[in-house]
PDB file of C-alpha atoms in Angstrom:
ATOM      1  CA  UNK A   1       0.000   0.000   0.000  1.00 57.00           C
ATOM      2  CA  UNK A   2       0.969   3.625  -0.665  1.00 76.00           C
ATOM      3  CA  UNK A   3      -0.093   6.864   0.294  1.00 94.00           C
ATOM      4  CA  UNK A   4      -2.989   7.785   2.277  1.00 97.00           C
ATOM      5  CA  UNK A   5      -5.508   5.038   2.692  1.00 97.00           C
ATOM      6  CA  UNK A   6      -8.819   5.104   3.738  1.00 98.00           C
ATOM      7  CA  UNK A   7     -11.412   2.296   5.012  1.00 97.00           C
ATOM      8  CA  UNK A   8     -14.523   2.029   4.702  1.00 97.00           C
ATOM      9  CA  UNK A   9     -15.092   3.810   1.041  1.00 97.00           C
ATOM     10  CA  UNK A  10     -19.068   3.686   1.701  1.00 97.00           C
ATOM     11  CA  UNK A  11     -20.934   3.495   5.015  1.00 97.00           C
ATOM     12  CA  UNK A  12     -24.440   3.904   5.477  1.00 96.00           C
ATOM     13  CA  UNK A  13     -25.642   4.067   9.301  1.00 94.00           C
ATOM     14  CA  UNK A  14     -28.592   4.697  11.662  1.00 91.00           C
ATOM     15  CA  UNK A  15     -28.983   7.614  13.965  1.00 90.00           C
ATOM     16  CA  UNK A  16     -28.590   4.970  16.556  1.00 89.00           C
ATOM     17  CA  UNK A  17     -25.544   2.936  15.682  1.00 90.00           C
ATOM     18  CA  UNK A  18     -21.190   3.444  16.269  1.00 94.00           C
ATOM     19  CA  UNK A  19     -19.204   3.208  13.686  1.00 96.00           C
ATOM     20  CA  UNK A  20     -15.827   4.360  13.415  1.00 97.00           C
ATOM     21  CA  UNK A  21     -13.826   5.571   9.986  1.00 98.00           C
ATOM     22  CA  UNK A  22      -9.702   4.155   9.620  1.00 98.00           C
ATOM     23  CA  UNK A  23      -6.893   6.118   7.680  1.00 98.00           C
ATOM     24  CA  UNK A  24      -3.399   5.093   7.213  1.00 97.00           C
ATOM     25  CA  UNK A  25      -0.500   6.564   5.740  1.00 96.00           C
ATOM     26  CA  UNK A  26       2.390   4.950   4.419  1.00 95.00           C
ATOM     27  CA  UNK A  27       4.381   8.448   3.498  1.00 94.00           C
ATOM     28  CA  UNK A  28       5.840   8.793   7.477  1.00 92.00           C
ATOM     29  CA  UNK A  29       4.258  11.830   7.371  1.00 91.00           C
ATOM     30  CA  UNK A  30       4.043  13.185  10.849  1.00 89.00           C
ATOM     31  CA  UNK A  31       0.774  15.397  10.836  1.00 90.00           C
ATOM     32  CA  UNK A  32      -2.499  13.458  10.342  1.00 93.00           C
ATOM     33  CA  UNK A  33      -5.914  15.207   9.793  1.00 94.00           C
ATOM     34  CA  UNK A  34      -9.342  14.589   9.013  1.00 96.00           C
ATOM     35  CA  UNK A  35     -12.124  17.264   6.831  1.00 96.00           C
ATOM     36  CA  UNK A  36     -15.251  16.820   6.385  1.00 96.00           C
ATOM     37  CA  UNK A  37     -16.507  18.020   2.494  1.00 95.00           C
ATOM     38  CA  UNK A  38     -20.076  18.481   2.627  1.00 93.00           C
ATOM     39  CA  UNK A  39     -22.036  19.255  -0.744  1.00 87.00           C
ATOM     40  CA  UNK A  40     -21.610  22.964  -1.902  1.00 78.00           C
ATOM     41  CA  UNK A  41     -19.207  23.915   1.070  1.00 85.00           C
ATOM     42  CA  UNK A  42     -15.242  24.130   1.123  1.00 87.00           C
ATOM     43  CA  UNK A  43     -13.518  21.404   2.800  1.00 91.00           C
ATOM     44  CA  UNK A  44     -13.896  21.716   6.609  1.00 92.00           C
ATOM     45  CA  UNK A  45     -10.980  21.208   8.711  1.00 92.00           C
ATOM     46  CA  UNK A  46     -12.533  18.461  12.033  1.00 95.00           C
ATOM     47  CA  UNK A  47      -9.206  17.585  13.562  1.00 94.00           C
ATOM     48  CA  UNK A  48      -5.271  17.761  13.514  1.00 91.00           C
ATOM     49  CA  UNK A  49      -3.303  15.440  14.827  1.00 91.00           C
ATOM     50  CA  UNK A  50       1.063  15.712  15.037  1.00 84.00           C
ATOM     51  CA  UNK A  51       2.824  12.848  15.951  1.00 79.00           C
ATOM     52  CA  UNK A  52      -0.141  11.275  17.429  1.00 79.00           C
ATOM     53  CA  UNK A  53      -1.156  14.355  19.725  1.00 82.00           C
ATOM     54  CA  UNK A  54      -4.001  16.029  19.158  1.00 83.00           C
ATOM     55  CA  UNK A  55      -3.186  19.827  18.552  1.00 80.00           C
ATOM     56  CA  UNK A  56      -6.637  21.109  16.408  1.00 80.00           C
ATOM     57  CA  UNK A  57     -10.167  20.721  17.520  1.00 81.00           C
ATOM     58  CA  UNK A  58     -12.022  23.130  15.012  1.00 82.00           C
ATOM     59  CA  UNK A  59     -15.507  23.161  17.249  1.00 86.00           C
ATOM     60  CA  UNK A  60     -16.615  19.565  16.114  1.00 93.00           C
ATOM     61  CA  UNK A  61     -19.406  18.296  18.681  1.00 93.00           C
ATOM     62  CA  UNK A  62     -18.668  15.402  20.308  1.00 94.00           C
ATOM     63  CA  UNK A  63     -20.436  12.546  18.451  1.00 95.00           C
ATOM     64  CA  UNK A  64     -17.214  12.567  16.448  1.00 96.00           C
ATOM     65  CA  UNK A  65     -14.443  11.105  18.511  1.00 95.00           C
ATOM     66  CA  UNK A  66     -10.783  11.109  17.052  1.00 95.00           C
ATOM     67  CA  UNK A  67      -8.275   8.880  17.946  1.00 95.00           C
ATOM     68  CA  UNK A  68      -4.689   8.493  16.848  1.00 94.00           C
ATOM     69  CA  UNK A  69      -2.646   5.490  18.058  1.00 93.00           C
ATOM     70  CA  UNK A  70       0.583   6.107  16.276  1.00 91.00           C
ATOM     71  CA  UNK A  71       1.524   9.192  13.456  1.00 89.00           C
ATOM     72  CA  UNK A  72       0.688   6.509  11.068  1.00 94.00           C
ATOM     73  CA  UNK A  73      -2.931   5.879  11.896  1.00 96.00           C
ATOM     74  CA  UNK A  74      -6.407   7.303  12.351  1.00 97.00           C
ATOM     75  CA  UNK A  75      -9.518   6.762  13.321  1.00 97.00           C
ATOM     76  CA  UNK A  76     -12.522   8.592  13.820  1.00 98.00           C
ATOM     77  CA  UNK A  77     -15.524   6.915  15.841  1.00 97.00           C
ATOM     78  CA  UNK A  78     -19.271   7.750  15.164  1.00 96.00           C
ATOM     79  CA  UNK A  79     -21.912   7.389  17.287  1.00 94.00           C
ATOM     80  CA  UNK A  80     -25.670   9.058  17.451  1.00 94.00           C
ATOM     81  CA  UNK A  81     -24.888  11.059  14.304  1.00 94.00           C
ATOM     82  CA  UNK A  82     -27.617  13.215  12.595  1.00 94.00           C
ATOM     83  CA  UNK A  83     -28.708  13.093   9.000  1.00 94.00           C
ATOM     84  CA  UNK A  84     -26.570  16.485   8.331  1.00 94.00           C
ATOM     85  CA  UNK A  85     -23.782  14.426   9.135  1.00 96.00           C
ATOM     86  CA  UNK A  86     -24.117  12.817   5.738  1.00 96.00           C
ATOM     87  CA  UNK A  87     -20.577  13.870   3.913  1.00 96.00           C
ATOM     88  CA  UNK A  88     -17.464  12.752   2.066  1.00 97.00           C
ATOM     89  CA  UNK A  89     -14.809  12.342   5.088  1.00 98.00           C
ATOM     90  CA  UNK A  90     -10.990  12.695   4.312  1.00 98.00           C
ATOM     91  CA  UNK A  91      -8.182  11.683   5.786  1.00 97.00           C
ATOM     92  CA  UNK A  92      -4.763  13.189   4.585  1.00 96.00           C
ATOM     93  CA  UNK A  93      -1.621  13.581   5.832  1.00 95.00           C
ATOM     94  CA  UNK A  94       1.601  15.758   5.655  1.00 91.00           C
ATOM     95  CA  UNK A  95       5.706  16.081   6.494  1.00 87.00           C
ATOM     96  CA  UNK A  96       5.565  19.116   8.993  1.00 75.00           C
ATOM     97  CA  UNK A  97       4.010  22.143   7.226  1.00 69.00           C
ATOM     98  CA  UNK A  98       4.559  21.375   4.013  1.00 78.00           C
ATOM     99  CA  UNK A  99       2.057  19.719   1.159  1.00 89.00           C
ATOM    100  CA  UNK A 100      -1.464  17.390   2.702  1.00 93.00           C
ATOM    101  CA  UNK A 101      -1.349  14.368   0.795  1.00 95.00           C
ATOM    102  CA  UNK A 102      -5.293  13.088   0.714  1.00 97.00           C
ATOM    103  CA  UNK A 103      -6.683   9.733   1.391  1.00 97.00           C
ATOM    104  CA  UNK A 104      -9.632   8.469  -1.032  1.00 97.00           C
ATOM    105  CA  UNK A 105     -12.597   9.202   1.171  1.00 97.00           C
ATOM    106  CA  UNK A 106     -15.029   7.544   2.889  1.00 98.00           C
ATOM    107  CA  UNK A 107     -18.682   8.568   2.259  1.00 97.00           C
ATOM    108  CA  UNK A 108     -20.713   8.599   4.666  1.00 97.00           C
ATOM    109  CA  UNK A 109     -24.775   8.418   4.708  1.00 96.00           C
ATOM    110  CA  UNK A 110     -26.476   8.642   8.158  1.00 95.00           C
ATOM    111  CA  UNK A 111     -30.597   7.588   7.740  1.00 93.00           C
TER     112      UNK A 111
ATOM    113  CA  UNK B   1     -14.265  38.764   3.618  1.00 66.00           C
ATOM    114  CA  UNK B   2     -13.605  34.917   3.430  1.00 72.00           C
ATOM    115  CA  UNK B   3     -10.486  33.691   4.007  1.00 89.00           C
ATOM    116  CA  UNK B   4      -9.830  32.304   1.003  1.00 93.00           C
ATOM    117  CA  UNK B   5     -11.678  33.071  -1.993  1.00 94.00           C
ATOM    118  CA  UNK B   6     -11.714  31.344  -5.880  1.00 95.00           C
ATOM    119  CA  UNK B   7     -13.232  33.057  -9.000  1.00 86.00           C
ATOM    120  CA  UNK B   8     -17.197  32.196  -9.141  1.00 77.00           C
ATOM    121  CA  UNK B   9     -17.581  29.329 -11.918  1.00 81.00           C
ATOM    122  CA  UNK B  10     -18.213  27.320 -13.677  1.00 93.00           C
ATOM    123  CA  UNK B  11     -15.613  28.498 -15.885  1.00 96.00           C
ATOM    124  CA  UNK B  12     -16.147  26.770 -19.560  1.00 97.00           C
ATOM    125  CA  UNK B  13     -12.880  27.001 -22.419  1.00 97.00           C
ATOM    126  CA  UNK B  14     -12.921  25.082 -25.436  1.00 97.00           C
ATOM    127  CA  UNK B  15     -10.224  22.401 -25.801  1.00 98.00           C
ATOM    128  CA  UNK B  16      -6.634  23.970 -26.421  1.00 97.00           C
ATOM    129  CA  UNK B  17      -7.739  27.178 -24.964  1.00 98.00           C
ATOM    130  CA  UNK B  18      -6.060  28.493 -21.745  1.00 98.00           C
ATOM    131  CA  UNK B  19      -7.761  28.161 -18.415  1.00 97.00           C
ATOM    132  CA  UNK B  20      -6.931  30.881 -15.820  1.00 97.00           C
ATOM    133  CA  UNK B  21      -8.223  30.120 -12.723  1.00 97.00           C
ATOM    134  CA  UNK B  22      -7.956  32.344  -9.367  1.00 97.00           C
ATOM    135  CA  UNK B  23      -7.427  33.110  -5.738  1.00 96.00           C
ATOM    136  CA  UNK B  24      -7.116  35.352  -3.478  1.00 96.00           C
ATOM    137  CA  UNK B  25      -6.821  35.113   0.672  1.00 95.00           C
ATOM    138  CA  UNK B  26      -6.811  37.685   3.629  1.00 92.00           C
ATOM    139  CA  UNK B  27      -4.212  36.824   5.553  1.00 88.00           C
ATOM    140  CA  UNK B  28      -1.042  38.544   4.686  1.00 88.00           C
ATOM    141  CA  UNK B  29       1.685  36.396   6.489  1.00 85.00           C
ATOM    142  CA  UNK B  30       0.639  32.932   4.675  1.00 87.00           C
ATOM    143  CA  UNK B  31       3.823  31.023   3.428  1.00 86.00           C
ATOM    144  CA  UNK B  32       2.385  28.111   1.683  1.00 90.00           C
ATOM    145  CA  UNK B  33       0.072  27.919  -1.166  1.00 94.00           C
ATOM    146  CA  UNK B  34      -1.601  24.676  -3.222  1.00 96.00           C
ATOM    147  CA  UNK B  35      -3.742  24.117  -6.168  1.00 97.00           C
ATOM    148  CA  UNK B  36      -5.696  21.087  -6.062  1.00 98.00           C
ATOM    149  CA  UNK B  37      -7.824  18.943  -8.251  1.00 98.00           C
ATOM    150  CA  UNK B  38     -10.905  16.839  -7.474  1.00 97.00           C
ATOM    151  CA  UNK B  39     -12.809  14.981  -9.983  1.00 96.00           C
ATOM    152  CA  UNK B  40     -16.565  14.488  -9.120  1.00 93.00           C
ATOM    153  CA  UNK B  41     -16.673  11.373  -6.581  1.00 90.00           C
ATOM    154  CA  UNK B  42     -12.898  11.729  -5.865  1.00 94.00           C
ATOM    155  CA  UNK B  43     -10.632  13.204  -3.473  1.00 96.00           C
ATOM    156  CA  UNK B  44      -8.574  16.173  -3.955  1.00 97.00           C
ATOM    157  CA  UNK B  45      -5.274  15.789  -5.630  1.00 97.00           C
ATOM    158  CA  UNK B  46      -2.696  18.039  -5.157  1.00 96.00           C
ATOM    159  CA  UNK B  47      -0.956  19.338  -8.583  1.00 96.00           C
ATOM    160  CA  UNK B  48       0.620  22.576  -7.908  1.00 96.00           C
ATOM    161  CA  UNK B  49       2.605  24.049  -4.605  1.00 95.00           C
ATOM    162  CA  UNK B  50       4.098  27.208  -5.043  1.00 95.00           C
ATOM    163  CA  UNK B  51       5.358  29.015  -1.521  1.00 92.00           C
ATOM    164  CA  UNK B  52       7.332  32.610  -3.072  1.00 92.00           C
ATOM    165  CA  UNK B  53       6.835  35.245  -5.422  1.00 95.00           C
ATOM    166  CA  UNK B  54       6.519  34.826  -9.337  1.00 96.00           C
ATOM    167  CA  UNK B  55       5.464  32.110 -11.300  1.00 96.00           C
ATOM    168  CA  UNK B  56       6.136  28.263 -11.085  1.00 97.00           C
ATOM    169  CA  UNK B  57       5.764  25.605 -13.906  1.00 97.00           C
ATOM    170  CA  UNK B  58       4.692  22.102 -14.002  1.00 96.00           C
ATOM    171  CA  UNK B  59       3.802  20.462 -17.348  1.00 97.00           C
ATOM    172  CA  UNK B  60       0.975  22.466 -18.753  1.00 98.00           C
ATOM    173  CA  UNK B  61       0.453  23.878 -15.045  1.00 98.00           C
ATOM    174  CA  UNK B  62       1.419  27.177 -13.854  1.00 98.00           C
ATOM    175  CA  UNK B  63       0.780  28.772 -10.816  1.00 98.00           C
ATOM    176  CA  UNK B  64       1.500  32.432 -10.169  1.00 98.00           C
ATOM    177  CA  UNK B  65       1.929  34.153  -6.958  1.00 97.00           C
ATOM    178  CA  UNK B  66       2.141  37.768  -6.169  1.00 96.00           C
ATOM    179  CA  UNK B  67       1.721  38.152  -2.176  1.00 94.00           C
ATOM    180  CA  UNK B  68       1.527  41.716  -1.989  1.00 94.00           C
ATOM    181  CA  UNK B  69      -1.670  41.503  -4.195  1.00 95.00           C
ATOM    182  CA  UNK B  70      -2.630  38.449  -1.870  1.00 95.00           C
ATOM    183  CA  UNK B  71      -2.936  36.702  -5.236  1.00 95.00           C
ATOM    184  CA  UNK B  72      -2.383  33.554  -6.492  1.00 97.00           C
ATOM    185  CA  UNK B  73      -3.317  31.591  -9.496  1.00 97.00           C
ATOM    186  CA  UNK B  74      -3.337  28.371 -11.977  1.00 98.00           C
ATOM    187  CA  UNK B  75      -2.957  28.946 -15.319  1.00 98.00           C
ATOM    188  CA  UNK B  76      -3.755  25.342 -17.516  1.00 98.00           C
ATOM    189  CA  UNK B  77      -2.608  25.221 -20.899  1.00 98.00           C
ATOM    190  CA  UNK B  78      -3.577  23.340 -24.150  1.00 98.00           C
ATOM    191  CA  UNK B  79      -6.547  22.897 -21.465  1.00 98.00           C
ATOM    192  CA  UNK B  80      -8.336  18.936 -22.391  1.00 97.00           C
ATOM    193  CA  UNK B  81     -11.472  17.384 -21.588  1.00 97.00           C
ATOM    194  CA  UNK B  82      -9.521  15.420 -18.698  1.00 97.00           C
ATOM    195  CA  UNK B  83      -8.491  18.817 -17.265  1.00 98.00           C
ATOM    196  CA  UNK B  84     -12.732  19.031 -16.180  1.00 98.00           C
ATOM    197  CA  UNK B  85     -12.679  18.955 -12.658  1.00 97.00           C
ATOM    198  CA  UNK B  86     -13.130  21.283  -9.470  1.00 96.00           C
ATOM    199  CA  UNK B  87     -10.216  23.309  -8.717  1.00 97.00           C
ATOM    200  CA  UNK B  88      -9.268  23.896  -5.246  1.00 97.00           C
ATOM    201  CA  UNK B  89      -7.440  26.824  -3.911  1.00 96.00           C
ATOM    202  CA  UNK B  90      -5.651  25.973  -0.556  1.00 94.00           C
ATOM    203  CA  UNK B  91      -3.665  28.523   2.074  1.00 92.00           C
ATOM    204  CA  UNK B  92      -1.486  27.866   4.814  1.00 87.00           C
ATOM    205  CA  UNK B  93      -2.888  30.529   6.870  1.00 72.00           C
ATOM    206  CA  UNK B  94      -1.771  29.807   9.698  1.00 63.00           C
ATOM    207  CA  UNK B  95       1.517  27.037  10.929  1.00 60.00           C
ATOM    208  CA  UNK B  96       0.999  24.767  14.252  1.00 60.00           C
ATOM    209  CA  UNK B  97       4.192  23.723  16.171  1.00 59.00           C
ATOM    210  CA  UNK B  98       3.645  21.564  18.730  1.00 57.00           C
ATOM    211  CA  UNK B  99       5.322  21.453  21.939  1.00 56.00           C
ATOM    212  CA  UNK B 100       8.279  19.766  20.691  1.00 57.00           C
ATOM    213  CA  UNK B 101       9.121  22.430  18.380  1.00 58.00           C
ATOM    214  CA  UNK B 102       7.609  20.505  15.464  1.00 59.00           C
ATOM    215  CA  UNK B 103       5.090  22.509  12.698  1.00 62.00           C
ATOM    216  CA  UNK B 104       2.296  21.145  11.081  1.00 66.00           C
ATOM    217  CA  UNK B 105       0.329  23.189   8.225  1.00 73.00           C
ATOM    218  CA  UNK B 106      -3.406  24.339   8.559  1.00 82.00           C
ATOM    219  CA  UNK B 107      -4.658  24.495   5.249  1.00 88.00           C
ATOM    220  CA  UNK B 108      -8.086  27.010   4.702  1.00 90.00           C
ATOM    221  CA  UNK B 109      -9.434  25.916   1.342  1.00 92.00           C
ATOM    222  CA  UNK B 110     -11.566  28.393  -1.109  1.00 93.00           C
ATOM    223  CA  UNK B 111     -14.861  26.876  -2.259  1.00 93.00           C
ATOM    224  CA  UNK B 112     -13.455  25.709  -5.871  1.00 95.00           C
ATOM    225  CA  UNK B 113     -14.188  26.197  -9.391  1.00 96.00           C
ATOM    226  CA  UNK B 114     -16.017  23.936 -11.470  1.00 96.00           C
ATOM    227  CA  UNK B 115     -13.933  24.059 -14.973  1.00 97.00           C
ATOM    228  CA  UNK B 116     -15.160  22.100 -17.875  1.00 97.00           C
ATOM    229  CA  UNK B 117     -13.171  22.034 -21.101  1.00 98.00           C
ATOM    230  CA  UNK B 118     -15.308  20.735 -24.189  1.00 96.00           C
ATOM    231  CA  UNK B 119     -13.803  19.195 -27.377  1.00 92.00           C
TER     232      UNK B 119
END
């Protein structure tokens, strides 16, 4: 594998269930975020992670839940999400401040 | 004012033409500046970085940057069909360093343009 990759590429869920979304990147980047792209809006910026701390919380409410185990991995749980939730969610990654290498996506449909 | 802010599309040029395609962002001490591409269903793809004054080439890519006009832009020529796509301005505006001394980038994106380039 190389790059930025993403699992699962679809997921459809109920307002009830917990799912969570996996990245990996294979550049050793050592900044990891996640953006959510919702239809007709520029790319939103959720969470930044550096060398697996947090550092960037852009106001995202709680039923999204980042994790980062190692710079080379991310997740981001789901639970009780709303329908406005529904987006494309990307993963990417970069070497310090320098170009964000993007994951494929994972899009997400919440019914 | 937004942050970062792309021409209003779509922007339509027959094949072969030249596509100009622009940007410009309010914060005056951003370093870093990207062009991306994203295809309808796809991620973005990055294609152009450019981080100091003037003009940078890449293929049939150039972007331009003049950051005293806050400015910068793509210029695609012999534009082709395959070139359709949204075009995604990106800014560093503002660096991270974490408490170990190490920076990360923040990238604000514009909201795109659509371009389509018929045969």
């Amino acid at each position: 594998e190389t790059g930025v990759t993403q699992t699962p590429r679809h997921l459809v869920m109920g307002m009830t269930n917990k799912k969570s979304l996996k990245c990996e990147q294979h550049l050793g980047h050592n900044a990891m975020y996640w953006y959510k792209q919702s239809a007709k809006k520029p790319l939103e910026l959720m969470f930044v992670y550096n060398f697996k701390e947090q550092t960037e919380n852009n106001s995202v409410p709680s039923r999204f839940s980042p994790e980062c185990p190692n710079s080379s991995h991310l997740f981001l749980h789901l639970h009780t999400l709303q329908p406005e939730d529904s987006a494309l969610y990307l993963c990417a990654s970069s070497r310090r401040g320098y170009e964000q290498y993007f994951g494929p996506g994972t899009r997400l449909t919440v019914t | 004012q937004k942050e970062v802010e792309q021409n209003s599309g779509p922007l339509s040029v027959p094949e072969g033409a030249i596509a100009s395609l622009n940007c410009t962002y309010s914060d005056r001490g951003s370093q870093s500046f990207f062009w991306y591409r994203q295809y309808s269903g796809k991620s973005p793809e990055l294609i152009m970085s450019i981080y100091s004054n003037g003009d940078k080439e890449d293929g049939r890519f150039t972007a331009q940057l003049n950051k005293a006009s806050q400015y910068v832009s793509l210029l695609i020529r012999d534009s082709q069909p395959s070139d359709s796509a949204t075009y995604l301005c990106a800014v560093n505006i503002k660096s991270g360093m974490d408490a170990g001394g190490t920076s990360y980038g923040k990238l604000t994106f514009g909201q795109g343009t659509i371009l389509t380039v018929h045969p």
